[in-house]
PDB file of C-alpha atoms in Angstrom:
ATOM      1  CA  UNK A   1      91.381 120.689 108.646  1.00  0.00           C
ATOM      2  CA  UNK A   2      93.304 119.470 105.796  1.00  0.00           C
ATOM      3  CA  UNK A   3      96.744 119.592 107.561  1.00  0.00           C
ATOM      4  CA  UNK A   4      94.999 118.032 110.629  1.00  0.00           C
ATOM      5  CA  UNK A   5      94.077 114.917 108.806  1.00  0.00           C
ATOM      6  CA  UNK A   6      97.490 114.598 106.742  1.00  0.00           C
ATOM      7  CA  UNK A   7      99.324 115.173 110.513  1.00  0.00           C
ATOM      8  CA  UNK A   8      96.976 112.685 111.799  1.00  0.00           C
ATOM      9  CA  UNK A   9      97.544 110.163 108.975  1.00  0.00           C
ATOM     10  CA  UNK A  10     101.203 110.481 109.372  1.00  0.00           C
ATOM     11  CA  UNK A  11     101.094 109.935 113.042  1.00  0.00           C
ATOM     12  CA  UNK A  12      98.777 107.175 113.512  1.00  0.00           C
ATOM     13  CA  UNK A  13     100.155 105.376 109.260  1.00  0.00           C
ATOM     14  CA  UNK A  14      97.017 105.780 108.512  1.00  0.00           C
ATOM     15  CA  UNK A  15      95.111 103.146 110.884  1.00  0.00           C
ATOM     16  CA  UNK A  16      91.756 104.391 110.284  1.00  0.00           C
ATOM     17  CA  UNK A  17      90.429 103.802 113.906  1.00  0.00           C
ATOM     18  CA  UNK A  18      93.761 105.676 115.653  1.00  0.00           C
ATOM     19  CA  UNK A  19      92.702 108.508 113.949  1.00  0.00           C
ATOM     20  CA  UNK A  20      89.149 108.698 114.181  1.00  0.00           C
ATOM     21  CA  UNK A  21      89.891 108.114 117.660  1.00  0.00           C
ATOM     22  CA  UNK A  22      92.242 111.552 117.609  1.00  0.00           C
ATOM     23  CA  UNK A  23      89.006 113.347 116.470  1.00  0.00           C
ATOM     24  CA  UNK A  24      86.720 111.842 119.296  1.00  0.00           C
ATOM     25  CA  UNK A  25      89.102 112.450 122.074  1.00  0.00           C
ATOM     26  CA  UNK A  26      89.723 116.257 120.589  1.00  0.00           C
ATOM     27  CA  UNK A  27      93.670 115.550 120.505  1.00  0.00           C
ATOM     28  CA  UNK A  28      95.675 118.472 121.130  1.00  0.00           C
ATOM     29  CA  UNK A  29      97.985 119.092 118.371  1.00  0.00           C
ATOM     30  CA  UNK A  30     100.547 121.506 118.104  1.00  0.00           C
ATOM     31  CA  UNK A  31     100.660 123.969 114.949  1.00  0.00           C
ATOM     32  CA  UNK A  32     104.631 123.265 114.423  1.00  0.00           C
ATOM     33  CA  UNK A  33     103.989 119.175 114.340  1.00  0.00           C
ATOM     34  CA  UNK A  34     101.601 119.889 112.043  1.00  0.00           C
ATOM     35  CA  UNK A  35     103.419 122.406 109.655  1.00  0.00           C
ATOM     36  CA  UNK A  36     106.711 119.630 109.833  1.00  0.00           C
ATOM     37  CA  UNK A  37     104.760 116.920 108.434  1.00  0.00           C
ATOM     38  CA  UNK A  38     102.804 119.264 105.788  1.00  0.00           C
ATOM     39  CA  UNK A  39     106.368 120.406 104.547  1.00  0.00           C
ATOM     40  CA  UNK A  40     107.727 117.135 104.689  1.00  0.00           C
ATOM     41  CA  UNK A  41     104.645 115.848 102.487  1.00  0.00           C
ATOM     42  CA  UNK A  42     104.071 118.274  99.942  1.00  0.00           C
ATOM     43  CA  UNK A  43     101.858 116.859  97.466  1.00  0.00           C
ATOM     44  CA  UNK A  44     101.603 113.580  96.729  1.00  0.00           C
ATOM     45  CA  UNK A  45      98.643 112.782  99.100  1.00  0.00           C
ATOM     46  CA  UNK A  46      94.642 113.552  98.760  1.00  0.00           C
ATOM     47  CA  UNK A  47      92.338 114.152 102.042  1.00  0.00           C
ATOM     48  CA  UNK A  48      88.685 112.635 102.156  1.00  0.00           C
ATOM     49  CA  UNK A  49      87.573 116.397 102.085  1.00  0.00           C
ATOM     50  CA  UNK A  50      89.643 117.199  99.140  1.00  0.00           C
ATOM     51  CA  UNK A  51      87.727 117.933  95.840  1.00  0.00           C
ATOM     52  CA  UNK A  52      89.966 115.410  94.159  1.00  0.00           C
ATOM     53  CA  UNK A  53      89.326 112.564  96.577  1.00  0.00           C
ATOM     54  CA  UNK A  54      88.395 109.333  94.748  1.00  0.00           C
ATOM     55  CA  UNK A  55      84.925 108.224  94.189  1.00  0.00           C
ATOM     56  CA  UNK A  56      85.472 104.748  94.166  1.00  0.00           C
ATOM     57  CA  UNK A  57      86.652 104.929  98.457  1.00  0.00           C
ATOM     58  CA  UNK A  58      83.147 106.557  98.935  1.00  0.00           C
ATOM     59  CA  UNK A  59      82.066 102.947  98.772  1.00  0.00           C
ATOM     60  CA  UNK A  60      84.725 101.133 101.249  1.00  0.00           C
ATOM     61  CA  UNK A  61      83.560 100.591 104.629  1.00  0.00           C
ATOM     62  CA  UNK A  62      85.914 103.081 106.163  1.00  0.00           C
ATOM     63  CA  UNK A  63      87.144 104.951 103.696  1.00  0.00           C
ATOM     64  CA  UNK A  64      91.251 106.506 104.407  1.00  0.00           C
ATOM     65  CA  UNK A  65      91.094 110.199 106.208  1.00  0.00           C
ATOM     66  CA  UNK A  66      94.343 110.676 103.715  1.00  0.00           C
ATOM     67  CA  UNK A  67      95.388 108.450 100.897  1.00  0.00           C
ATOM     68  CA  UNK A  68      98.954 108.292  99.562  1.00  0.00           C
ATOM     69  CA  UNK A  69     100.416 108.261  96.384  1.00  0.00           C
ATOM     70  CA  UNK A  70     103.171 106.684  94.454  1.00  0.00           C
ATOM     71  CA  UNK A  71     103.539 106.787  90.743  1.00  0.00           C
ATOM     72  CA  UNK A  72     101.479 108.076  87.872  1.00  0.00           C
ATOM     73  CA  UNK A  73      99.012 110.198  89.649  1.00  0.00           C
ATOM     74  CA  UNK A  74      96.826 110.844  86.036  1.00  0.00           C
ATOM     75  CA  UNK A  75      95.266 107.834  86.528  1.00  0.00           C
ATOM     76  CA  UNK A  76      92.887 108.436  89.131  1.00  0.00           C
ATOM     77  CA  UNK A  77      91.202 110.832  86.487  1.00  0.00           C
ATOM     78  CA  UNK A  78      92.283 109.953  82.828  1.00  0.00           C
ATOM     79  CA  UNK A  79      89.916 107.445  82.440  1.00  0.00           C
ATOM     80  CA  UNK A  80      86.274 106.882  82.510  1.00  0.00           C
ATOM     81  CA  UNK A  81      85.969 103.065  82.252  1.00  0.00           C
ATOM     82  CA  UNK A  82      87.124 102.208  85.652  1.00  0.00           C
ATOM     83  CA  UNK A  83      87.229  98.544  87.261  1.00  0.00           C
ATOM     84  CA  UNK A  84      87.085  98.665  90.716  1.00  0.00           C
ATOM     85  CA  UNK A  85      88.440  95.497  92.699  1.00  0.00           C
ATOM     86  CA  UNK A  86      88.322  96.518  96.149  1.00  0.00           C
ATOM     87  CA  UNK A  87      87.504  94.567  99.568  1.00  0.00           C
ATOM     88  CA  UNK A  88      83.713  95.223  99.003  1.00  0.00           C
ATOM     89  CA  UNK A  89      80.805  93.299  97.644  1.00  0.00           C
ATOM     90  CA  UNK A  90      81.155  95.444  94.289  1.00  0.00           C
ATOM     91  CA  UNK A  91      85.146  94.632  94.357  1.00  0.00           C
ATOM     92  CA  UNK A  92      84.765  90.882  94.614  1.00  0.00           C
ATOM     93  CA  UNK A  93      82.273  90.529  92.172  1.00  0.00           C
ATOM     94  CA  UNK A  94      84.398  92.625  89.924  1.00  0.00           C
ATOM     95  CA  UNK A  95      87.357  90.361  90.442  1.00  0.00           C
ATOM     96  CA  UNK A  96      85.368  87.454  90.054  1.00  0.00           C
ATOM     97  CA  UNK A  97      84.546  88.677  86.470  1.00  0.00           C
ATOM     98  CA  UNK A  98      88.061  89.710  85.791  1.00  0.00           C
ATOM     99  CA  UNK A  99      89.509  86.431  86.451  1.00  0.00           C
ATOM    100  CA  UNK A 100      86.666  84.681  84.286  1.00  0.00           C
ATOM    101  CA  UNK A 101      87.471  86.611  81.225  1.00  0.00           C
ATOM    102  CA  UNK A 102      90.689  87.124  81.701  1.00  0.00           C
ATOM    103  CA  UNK A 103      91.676  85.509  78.530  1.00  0.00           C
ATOM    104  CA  UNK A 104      88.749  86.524  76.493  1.00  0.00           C
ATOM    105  CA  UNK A 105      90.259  88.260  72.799  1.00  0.00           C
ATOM    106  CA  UNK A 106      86.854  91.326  73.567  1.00  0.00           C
ATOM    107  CA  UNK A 107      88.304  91.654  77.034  1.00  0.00           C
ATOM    108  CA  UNK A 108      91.924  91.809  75.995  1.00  0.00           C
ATOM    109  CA  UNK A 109      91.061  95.186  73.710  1.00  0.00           C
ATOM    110  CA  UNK A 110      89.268  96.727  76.819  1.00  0.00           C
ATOM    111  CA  UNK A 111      92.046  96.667  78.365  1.00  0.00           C
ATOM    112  CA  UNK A 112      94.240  99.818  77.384  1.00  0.00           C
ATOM    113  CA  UNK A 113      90.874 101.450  77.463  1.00  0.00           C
ATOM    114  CA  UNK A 114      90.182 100.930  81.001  1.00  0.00           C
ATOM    115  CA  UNK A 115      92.099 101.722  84.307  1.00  0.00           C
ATOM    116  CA  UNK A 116      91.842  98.919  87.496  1.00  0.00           C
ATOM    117  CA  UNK A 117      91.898 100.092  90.837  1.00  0.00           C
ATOM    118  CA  UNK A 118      92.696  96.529  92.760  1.00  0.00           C
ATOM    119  CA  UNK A 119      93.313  95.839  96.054  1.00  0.00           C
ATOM    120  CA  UNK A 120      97.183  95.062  96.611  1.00  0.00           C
ATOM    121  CA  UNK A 121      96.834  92.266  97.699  1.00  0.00           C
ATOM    122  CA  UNK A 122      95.323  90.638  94.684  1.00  0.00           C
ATOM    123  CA  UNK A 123      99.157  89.956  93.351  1.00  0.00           C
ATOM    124  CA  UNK A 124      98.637  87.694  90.988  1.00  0.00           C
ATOM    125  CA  UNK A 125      95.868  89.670  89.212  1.00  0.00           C
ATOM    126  CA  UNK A 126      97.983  92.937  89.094  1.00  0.00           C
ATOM    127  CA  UNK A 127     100.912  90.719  87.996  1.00  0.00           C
ATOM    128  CA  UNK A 128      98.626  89.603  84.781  1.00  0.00           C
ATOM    129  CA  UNK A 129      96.974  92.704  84.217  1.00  0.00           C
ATOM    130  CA  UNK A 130     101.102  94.093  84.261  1.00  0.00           C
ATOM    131  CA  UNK A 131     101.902  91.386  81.540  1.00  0.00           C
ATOM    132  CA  UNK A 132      99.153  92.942  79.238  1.00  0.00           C
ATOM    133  CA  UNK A 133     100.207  96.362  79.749  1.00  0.00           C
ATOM    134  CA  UNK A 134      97.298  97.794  82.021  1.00  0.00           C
ATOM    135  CA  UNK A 135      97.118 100.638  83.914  1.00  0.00           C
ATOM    136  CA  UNK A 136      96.538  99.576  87.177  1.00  0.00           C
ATOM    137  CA  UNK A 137      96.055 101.792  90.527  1.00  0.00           C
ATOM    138  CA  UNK A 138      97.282  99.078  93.406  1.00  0.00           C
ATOM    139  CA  UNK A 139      95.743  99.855  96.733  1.00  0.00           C
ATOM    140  CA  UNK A 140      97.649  98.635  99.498  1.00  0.00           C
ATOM    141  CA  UNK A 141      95.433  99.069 103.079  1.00  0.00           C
ATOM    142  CA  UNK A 142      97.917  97.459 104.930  1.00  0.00           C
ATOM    143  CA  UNK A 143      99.123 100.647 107.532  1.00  0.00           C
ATOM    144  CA  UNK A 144     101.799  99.180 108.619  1.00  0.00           C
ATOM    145  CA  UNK A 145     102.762  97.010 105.526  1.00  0.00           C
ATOM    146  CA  UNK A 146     106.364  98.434 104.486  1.00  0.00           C
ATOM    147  CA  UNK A 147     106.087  97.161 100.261  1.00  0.00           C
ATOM    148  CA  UNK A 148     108.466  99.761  99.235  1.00  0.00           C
ATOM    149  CA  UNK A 149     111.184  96.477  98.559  1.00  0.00           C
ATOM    150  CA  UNK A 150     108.355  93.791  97.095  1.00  0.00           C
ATOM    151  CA  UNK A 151     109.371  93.545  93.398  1.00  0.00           C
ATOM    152  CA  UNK A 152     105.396  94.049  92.695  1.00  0.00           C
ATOM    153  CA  UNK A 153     105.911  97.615  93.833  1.00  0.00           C
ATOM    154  CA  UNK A 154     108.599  98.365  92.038  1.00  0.00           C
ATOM    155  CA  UNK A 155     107.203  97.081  88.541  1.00  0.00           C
ATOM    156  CA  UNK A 156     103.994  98.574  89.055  1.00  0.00           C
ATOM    157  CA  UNK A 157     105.946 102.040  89.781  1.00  0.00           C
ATOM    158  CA  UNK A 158     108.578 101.530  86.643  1.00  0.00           C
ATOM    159  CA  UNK A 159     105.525 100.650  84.442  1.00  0.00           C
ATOM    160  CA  UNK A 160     104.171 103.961  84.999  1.00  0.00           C
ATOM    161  CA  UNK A 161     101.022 103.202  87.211  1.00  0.00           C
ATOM    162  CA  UNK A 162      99.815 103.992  90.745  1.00  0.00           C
ATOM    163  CA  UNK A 163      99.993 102.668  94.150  1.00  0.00           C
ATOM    164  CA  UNK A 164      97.847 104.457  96.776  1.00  0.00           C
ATOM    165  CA  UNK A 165      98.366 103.638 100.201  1.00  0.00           C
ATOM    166  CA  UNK A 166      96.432 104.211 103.848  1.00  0.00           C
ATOM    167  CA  UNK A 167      99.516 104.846 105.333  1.00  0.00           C
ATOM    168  CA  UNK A 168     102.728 106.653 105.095  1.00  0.00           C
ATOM    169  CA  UNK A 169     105.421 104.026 105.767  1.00  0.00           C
ATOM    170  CA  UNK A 170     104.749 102.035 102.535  1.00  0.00           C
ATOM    171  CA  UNK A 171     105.634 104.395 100.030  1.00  0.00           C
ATOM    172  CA  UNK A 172     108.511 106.120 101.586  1.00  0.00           C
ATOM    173  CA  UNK A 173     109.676 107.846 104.580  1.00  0.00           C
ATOM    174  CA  UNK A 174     108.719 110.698 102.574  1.00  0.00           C
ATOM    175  CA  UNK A 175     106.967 110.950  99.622  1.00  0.00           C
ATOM    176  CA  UNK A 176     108.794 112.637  96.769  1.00  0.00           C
ATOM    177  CA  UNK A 177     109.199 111.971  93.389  1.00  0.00           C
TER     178      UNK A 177
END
């Protein structure tokens, strides 16, 4: 089932609907498609029925069959204190309170504490957050957003933190390091 979902990801970069859609319909899939993209991909993506899945897209309306990753993969679990700043109610509130204490001298020592998962395209938060040394996990939902070239991306990879994406075509064409 695993496979299934990464082939399904891959095929449809990652629009959530497409491949629910496969499921519905029952689309027939052939086990050598499958086994190309699965050796193509070999581990730097997590499936929603993976143990390892991320809490925090329990609570997304939606939430990716298959994420994919780009950078420093520890931080999905090094840390406890987590601010999450996705497109939710809990996300914008979050953000909200970021951006009001951004400056604050207590917030500032949180900071290397903490990890922020933030939507990707919050730019200007994750380019402060980069100027005070974060770690940030960027979350791009865009499917067929190609940020591989932004300069964003490329800090955010060189500074040793994450970008997880819904779809394929953002990262790379495929994903190693």
């Amino acid at each position: 089932m695993r496979d299934i979902l990464l082939y399904f990801a891959v095929k449809y970069s990652g629009c959530w609907e497409r491949i629910y859609q496969a499921f519905a319909e029952r689309e027939v899939t052939k086990i050598d498609e499958i086994n190309k993209v699965k050796s193509e991909n070999p581990d730097n993506w997590i499936a929603l029925i993976d143990e390892n899945y991320p809490e925090e897209f329990k609570y997304v309306i939606k939430p990716p069959f298959v994420i994919f990753l780009k950078g420093n993969k520890k931080l999905l679990s090094r840390f406890k204190n987590k601010f999450v700043m996705l497109n939710n109610f809990y996300g914008d509130a979050n953000l909200d309170w970021v951006k009001k204490d951004f400056n604050n001298d207590e917030w500032k020592e949180k900071i290397n504490k903490s990890v922020f998962m933030i939507d990707y395209t919050n730019k200007d938060i994750i380019e402060s957050l980069l100027e005070l040394n974060a770690n940030i996990i960027a979350v791009n939902t865009k499917c067929d957003e190609d940020i591989k070239k932004e300069k964003l991306y490329k800090s955010i990879i060189k500074s040793n933190n994450l970008v997880i994406s819904y779809g394929l075509k953002n990262l790379n064409e495929q994903l190693l390091n």
